[in-house]
mmCIF file of C-alpha atoms in Angstrom:
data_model
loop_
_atom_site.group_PDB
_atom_site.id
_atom_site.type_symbol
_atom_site.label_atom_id
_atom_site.label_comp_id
_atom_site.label_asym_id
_atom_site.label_seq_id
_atom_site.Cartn_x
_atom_site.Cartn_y
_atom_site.Cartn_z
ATOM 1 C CA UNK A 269 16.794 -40.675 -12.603
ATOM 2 C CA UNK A 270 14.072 -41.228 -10.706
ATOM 3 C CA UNK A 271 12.007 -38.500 -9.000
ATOM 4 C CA UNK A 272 12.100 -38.451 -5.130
ATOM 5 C CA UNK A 273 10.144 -35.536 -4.584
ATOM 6 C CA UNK A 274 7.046 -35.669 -6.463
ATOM 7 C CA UNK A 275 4.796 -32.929 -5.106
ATOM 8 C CA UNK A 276 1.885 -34.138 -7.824
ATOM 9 C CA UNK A 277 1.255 -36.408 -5.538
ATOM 10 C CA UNK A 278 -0.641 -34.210 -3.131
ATOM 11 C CA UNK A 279 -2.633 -32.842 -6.232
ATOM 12 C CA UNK A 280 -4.332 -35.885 -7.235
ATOM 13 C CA UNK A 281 -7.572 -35.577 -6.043
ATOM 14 C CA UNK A 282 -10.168 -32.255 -4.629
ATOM 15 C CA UNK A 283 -10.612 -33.495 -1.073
ATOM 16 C CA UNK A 284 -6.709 -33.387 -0.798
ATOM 17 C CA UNK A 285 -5.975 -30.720 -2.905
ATOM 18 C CA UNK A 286 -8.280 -29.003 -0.202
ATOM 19 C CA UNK A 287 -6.672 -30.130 2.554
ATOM 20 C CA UNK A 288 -3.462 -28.717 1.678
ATOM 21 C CA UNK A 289 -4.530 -25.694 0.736
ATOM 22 C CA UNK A 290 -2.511 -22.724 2.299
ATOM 23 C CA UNK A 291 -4.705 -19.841 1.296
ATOM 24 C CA UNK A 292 -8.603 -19.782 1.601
ATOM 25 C CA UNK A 293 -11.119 -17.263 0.424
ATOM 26 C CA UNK A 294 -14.093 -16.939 2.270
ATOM 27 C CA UNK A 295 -17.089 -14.771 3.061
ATOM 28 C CA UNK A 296 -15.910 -12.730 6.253
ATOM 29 C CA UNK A 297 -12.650 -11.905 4.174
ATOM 30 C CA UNK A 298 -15.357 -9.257 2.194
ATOM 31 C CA UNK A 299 -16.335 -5.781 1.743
ATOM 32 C CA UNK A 300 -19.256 -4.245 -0.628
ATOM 33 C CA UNK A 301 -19.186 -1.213 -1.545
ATOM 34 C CA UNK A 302 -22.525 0.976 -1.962
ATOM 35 C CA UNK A 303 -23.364 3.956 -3.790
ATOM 36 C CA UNK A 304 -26.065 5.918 -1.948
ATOM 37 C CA UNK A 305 -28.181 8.781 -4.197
ATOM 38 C CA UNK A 306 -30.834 11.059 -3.152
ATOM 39 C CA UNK A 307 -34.616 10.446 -4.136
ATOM 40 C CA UNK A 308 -36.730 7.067 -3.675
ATOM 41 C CA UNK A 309 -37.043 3.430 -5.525
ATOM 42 C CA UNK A 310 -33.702 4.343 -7.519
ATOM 43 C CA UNK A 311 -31.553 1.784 -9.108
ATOM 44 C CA UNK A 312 -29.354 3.395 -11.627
ATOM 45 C CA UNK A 313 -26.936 1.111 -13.439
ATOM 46 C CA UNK A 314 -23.381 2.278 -13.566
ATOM 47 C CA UNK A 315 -22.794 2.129 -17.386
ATOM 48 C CA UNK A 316 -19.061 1.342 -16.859
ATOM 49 C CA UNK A 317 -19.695 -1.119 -13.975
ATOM 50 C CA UNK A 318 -22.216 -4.305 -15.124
ATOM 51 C CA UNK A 319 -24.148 -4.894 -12.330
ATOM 52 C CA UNK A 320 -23.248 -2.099 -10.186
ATOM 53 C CA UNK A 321 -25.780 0.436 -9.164
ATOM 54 C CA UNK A 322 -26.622 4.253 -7.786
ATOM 55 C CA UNK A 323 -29.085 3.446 -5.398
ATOM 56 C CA UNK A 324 -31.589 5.771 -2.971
ATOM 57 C CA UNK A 325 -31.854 5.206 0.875
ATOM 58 C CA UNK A 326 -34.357 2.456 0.852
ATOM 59 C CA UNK A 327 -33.048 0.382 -2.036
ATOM 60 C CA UNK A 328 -29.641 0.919 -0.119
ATOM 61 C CA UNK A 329 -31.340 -0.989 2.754
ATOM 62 C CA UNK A 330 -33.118 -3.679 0.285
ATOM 63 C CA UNK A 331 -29.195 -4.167 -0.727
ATOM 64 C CA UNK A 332 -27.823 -4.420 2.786
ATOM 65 C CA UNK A 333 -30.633 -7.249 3.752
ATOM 66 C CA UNK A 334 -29.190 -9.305 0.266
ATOM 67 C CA UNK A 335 -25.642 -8.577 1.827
ATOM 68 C CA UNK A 336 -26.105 -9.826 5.072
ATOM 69 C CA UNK A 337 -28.362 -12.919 4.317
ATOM 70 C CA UNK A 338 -24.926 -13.863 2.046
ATOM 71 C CA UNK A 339 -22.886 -13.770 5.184
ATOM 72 C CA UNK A 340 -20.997 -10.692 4.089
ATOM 73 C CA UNK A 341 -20.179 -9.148 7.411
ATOM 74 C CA UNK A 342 -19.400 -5.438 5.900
ATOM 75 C CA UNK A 343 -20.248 -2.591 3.417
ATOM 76 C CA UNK A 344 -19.223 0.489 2.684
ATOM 77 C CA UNK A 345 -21.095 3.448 1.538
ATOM 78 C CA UNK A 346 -20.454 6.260 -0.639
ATOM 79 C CA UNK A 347 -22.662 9.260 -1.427
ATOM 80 C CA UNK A 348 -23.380 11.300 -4.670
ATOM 81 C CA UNK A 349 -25.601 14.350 -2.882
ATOM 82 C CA UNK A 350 -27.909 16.668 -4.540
ATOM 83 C CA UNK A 351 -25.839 19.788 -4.385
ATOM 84 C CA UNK A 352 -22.376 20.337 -4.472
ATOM 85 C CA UNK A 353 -20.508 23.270 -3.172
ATOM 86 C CA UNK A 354 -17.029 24.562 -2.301
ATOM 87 C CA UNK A 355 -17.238 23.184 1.580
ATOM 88 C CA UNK A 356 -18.356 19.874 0.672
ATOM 89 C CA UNK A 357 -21.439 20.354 3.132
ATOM 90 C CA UNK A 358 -22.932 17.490 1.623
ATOM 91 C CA UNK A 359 -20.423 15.407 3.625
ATOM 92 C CA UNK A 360 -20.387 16.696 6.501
ATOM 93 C CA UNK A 361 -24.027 17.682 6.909
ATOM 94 C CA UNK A 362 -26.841 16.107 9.664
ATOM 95 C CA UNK A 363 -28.541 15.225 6.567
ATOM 96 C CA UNK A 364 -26.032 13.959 3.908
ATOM 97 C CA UNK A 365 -26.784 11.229 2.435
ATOM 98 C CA UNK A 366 -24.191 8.688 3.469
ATOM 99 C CA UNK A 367 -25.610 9.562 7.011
ATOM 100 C CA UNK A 368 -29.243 8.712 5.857
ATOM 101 C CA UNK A 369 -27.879 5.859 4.554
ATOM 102 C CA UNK A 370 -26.044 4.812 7.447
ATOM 103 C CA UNK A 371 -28.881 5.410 9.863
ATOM 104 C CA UNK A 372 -30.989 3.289 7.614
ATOM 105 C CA UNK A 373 -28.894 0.376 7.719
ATOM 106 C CA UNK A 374 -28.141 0.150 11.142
ATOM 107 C CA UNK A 375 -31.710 0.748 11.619
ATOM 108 C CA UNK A 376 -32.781 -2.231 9.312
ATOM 109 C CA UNK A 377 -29.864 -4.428 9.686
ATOM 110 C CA UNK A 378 -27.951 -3.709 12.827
ATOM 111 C CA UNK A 379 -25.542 -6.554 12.846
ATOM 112 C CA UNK A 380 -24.008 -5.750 9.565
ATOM 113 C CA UNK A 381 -21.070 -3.420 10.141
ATOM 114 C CA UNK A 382 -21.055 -0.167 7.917
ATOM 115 C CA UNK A 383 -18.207 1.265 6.670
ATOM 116 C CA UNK A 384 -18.395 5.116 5.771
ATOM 117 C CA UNK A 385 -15.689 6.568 3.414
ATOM 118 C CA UNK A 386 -14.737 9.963 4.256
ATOM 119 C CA UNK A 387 -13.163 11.740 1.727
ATOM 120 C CA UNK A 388 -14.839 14.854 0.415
ATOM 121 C CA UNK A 389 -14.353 14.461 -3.614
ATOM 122 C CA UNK A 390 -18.316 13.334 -4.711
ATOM 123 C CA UNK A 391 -19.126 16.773 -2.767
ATOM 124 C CA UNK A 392 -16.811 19.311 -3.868
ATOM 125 C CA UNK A 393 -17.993 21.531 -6.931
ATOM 126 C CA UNK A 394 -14.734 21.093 -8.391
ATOM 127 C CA UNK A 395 -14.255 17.401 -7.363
ATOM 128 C CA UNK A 396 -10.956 17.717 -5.430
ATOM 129 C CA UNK A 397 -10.645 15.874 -2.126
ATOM 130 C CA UNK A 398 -10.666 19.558 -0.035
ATOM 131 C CA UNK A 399 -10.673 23.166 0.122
ATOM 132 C CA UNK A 400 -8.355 24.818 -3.291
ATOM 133 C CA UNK A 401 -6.893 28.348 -2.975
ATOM 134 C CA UNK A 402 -9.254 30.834 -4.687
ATOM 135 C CA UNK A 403 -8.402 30.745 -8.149
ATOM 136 C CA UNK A 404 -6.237 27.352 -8.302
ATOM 137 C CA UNK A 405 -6.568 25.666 -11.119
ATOM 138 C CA UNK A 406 -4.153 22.863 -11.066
ATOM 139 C CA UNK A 407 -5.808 20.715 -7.619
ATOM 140 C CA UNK A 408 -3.613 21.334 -5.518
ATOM 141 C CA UNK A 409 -5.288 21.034 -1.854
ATOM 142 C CA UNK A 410 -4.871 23.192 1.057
ATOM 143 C CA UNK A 411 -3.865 20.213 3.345
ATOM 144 C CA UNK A 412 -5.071 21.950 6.991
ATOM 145 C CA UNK A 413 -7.753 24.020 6.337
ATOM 146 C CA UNK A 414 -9.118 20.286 4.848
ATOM 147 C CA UNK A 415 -8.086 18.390 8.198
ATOM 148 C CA UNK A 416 -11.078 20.212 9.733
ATOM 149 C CA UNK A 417 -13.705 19.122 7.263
ATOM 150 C CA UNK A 418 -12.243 15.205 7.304
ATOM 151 C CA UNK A 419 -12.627 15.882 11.214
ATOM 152 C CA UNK A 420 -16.310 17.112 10.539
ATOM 153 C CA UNK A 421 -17.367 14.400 8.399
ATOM 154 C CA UNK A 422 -16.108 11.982 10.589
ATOM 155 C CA UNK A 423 -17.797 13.099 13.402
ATOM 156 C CA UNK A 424 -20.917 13.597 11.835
ATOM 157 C CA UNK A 425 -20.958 9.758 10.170
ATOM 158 C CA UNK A 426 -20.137 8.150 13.561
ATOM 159 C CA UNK A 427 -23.260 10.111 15.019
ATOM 160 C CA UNK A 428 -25.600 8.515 12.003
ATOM 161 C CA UNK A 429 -24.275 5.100 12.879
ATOM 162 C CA UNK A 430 -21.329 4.472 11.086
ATOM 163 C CA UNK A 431 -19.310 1.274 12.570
ATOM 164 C CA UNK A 432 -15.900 2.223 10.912
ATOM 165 C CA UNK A 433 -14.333 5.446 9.832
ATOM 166 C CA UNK A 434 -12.664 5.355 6.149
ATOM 167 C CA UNK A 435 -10.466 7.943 5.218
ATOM 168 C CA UNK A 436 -9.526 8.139 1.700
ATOM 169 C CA UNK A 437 -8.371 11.912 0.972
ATOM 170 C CA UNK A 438 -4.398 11.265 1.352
ATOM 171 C CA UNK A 439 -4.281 14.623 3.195
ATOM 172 C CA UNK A 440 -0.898 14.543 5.706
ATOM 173 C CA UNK A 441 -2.202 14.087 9.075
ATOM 174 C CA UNK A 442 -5.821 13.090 8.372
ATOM 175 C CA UNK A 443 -6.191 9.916 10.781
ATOM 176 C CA UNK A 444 -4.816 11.493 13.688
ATOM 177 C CA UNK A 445 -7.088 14.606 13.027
ATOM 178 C CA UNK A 446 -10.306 12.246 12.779
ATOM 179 C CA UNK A 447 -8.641 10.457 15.831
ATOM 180 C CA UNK A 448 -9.025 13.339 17.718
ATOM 181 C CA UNK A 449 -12.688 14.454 16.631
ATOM 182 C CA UNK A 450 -13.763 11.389 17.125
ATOM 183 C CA UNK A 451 -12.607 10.706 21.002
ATOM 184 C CA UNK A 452 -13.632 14.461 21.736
ATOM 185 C CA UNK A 453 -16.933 13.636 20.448
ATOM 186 C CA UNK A 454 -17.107 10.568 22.572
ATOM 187 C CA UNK A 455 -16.492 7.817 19.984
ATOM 188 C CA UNK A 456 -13.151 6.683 21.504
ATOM 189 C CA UNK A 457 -14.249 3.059 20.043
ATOM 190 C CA UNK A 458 -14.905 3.901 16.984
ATOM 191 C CA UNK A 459 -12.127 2.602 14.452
ATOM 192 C CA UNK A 460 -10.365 3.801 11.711
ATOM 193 C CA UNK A 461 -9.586 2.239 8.412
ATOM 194 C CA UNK A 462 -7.155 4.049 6.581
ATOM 195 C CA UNK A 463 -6.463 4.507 3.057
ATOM 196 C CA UNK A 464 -3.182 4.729 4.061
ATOM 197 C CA UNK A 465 -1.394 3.945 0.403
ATOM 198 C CA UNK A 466 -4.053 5.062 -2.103
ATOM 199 C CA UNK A 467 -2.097 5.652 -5.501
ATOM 200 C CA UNK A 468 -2.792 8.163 -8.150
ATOM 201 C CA UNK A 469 -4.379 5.248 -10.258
ATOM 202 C CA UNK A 470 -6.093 5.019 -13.645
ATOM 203 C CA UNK A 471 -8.199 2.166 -12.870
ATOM 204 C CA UNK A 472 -10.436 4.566 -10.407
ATOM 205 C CA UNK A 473 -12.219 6.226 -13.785
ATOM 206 C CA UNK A 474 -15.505 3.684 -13.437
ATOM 207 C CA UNK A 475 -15.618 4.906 -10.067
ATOM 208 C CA UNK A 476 -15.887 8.401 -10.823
ATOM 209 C CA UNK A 477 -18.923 7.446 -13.182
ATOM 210 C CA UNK A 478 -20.247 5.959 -10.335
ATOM 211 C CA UNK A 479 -19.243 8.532 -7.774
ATOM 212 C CA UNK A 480 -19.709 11.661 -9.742
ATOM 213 C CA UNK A 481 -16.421 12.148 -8.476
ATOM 214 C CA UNK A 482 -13.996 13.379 -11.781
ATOM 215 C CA UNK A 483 -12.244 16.130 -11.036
ATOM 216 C CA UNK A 484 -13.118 19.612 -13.419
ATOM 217 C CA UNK A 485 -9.482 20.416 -13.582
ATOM 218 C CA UNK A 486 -6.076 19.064 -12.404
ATOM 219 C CA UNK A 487 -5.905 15.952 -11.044
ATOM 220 C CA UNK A 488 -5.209 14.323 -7.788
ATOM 221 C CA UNK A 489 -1.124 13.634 -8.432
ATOM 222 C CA UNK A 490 -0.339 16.259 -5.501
ATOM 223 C CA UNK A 491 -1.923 14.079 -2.751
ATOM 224 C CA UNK A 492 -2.555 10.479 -4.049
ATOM 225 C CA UNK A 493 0.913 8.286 -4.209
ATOM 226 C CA UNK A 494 2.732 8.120 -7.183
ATOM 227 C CA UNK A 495 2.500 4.420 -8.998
ATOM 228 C CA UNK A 496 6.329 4.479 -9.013
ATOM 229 C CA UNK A 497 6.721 3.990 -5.238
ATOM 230 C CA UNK A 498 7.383 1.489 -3.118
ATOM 231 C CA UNK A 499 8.939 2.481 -0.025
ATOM 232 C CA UNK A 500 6.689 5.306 0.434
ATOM 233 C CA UNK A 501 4.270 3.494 0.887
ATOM 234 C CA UNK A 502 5.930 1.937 4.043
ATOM 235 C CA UNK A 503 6.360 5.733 5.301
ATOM 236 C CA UNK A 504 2.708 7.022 4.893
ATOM 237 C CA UNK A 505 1.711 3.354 6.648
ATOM 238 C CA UNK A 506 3.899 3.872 9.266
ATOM 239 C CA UNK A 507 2.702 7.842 9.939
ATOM 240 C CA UNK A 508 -1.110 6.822 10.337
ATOM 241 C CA UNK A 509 -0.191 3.849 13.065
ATOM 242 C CA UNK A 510 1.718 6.469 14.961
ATOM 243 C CA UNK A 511 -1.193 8.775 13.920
ATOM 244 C CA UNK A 512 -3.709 5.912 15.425
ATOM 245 C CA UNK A 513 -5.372 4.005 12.815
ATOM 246 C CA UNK A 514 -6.274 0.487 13.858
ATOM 247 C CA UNK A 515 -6.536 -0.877 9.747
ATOM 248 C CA UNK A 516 -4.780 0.159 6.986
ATOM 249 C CA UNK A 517 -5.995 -0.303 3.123
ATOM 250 C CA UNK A 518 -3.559 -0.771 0.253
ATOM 251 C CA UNK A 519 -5.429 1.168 -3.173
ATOM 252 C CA UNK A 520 -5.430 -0.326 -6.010
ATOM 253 C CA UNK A 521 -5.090 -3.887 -5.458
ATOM 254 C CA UNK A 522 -3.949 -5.421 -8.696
ATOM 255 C CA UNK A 523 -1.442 -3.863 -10.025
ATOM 256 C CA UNK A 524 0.090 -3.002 -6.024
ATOM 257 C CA UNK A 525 0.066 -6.696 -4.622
ATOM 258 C CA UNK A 526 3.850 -6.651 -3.813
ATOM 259 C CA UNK A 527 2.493 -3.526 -1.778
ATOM 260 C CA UNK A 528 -0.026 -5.141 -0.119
ATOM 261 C CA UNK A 529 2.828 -8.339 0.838
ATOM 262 C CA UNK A 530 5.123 -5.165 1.593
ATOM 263 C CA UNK A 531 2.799 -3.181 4.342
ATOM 264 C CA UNK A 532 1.350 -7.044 5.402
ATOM 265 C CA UNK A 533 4.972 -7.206 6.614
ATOM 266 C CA UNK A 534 5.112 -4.022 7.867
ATOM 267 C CA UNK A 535 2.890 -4.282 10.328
ATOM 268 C CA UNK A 536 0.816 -6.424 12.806
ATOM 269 C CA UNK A 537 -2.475 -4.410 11.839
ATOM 270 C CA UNK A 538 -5.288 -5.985 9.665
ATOM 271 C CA UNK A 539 -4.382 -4.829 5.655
ATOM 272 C CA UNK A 540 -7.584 -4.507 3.501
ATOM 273 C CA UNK A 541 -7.051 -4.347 -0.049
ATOM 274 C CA UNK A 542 -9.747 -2.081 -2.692
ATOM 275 C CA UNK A 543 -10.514 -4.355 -5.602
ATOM 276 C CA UNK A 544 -11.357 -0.702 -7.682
ATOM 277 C CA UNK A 545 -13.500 -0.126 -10.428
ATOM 278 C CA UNK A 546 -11.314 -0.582 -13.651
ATOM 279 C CA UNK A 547 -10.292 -3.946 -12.350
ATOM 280 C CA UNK A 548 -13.987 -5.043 -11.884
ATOM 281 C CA UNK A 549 -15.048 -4.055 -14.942
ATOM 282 C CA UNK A 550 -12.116 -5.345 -16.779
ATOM 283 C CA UNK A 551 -13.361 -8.797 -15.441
ATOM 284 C CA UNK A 552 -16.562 -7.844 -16.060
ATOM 285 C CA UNK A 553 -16.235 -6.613 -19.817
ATOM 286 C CA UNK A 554 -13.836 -9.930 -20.690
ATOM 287 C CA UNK A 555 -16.901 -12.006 -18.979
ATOM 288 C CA UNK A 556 -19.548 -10.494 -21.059
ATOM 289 C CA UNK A 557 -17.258 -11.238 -24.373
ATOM 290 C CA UNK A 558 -16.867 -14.654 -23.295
ATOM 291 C CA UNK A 559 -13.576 -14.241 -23.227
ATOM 292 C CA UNK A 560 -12.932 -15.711 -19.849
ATOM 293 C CA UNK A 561 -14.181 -17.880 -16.997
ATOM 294 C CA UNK A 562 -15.759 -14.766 -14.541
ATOM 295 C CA UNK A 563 -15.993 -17.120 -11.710
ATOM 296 C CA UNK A 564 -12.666 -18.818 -12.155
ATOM 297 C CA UNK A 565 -10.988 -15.367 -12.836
ATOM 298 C CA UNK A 566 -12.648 -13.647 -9.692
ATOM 299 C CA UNK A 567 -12.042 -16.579 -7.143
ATOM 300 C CA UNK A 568 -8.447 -16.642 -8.816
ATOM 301 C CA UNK A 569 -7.964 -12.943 -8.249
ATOM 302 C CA UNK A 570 -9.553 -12.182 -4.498
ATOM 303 C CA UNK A 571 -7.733 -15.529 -3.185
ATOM 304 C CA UNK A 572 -4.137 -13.729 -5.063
ATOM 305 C CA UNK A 573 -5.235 -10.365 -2.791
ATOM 306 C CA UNK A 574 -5.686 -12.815 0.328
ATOM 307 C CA UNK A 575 -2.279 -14.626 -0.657
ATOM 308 C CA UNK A 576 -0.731 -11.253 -0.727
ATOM 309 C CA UNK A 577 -1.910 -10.487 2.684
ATOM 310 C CA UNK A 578 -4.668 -8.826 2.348
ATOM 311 C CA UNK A 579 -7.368 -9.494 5.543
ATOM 312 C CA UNK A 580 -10.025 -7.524 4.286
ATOM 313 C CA UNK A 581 -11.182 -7.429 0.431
ATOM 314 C CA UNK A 582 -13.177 -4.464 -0.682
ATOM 315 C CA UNK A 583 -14.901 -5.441 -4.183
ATOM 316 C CA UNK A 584 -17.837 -5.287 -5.848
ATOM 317 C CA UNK A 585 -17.444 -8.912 -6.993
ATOM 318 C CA UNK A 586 -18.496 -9.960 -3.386
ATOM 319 C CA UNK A 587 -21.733 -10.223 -3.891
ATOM 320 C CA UNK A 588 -21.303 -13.157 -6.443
ATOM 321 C CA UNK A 589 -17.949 -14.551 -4.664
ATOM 322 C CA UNK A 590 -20.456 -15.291 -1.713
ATOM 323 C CA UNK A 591 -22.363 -17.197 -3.758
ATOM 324 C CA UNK A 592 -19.802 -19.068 -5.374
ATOM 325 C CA UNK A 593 -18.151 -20.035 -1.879
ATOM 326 C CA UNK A 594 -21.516 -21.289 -0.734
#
């Protein structure tokens, strides 16, 4: 009865336990996300997100300096503008203020790459990701007319000195749309990460705090994936390679982790996984209740992302995780 395989035995002690180790977490494997708000020396706490803040231009670039000087190699920025209006101009605009921001960074910090999500929801009066028949109601977005402002704001980000393109709207045919602004405006190199399976989620509503982003009607079940599938989420990945995307993201990460595995197998791209808001401050709220072990728990869940497949983590844990791994 006794054992011949005793796989303890390469447990017993760190150094080994290290050496064997088939998954590792690290600092390049991390994306911050940054939420960028008109005015000067602003640092608004998120009241559903500990530690998470609205911030103005130059305490974006304060933020970006912290980021780098971790080894973080990327952010990405989000914008909450001043005025809102049916044509999302706030997104698309010279003058928005994810381009401010992105100018700023580049300016300041030139070697960290800046990730701009385009999606148009934080600039819409009614909070939908695009244009709405007059009169609708329910959310349900005109998926063409929409193509054109994606294709706008994309443009108009790359010109402020965005490194990577982020397209988060769902819309049918965005990436190939933004593909072709892009190259026509003469940023052929200019990459595209796609939200290419972004689910209809409950864990965004922190976000939407943070983004100013909840819709005033409706909701986003006509273009976002339903939680239900699986396989469609190898057909919309599939669509935005043919469509040219050169990254795909997998959102929400927790509760989708056989999706991430799934598209990871899928495909020879790099798969980035969003770590969203209600996961964070899950973590977050258990950690302030002493409930649980917030570095254990957050090491514990990035490395399961990584395990997964994921090659890119968006989260706002990073921050600390880069500490940690230090």
């Amino acid at each position: 009865m006794f054992p011949i395989h005793r796989p303890r035995r390469l447990r017993t002690h760190p150094q080994l336990r290290r050496m064997v180790r088939e998954t590792v977490l690290t600092t390049n494997d991390l994306i911050y996300p940054l939420f960028a708000v008109p005015g000067n020396g602003i640092a608004k706490e998120v009241k559903s997100m500990p530690g998470v803040y609205q911030l103005s231009v130059d305490k974006i670039v304060e933020e970006a300096k912290v980021v780098y000087d971790l080894g973080i190699p990327a952010i990405i920025l989000f914008g909450i503008p001043e005025d809102k209006d049916v044509d999302a101009t706030g997104a698309w605009h010279d003058c928005g203020i994810v381009q401010k921001a992105a100018t700023a960074v580049k300016e300041a910090v030139p070697d960290l790459i800046v990730i701009a999500d385009t999606c148009l929801c934080e600039y819409t009066s009614h909070g939908h990701c695009g244009y709405l028949q007059v009169g609708d109601l329910t959310g349900q977005v005109l998926n063409d007319p929409t193509l054109e402002l994606l294709k706008k704001t994309a443009v108009s980000q790359a010109k402020a000195g965005a490194d990577i393109i982020a397209p988060s709207g769902m819309m049918d045919g965005f990436v190939q749309a933004i593909r072709e602004g892009l190259d026509a405006a003469g940023f052929q190199n200019t990459p595209i990460l796609s939200y290419a399976a972004k689910y209809a989620s409950a864990y965004y509503g922190p976000f939407r705090d943070a983004a100013d982003s909840t819709p005033q009607f409706g909701d986003r079940r006509t273009y976002q994936m339903d939680p239900g599938n699986g396989r469609e989420a190898i057909k919309e990945v599939e669509l935005d390679i043919a469509e040219g995307a050169d990254m795909l993201m997998v959102k929400p990460a927790l509760a989708y982790m056989d999706i991430i595995w799934r598209v990871k197998e899928a495909t020879n791209l790099p798969v980035a996984a969003y770590n969203v808001s209600g996961e964070y401050s899950m973590i977050k709220a258990a950690a302030l209740n002493d409930w649980i072990d917030e570095k254990r728990v957050v090491l514990e869940t990035l490395t399961g992302f990584k395990r997964a497949g994921a090659d890119l983590i968006l989260t706002y844990h990073a921050k600390d995780a880069a500490r940690w791994l230090q």
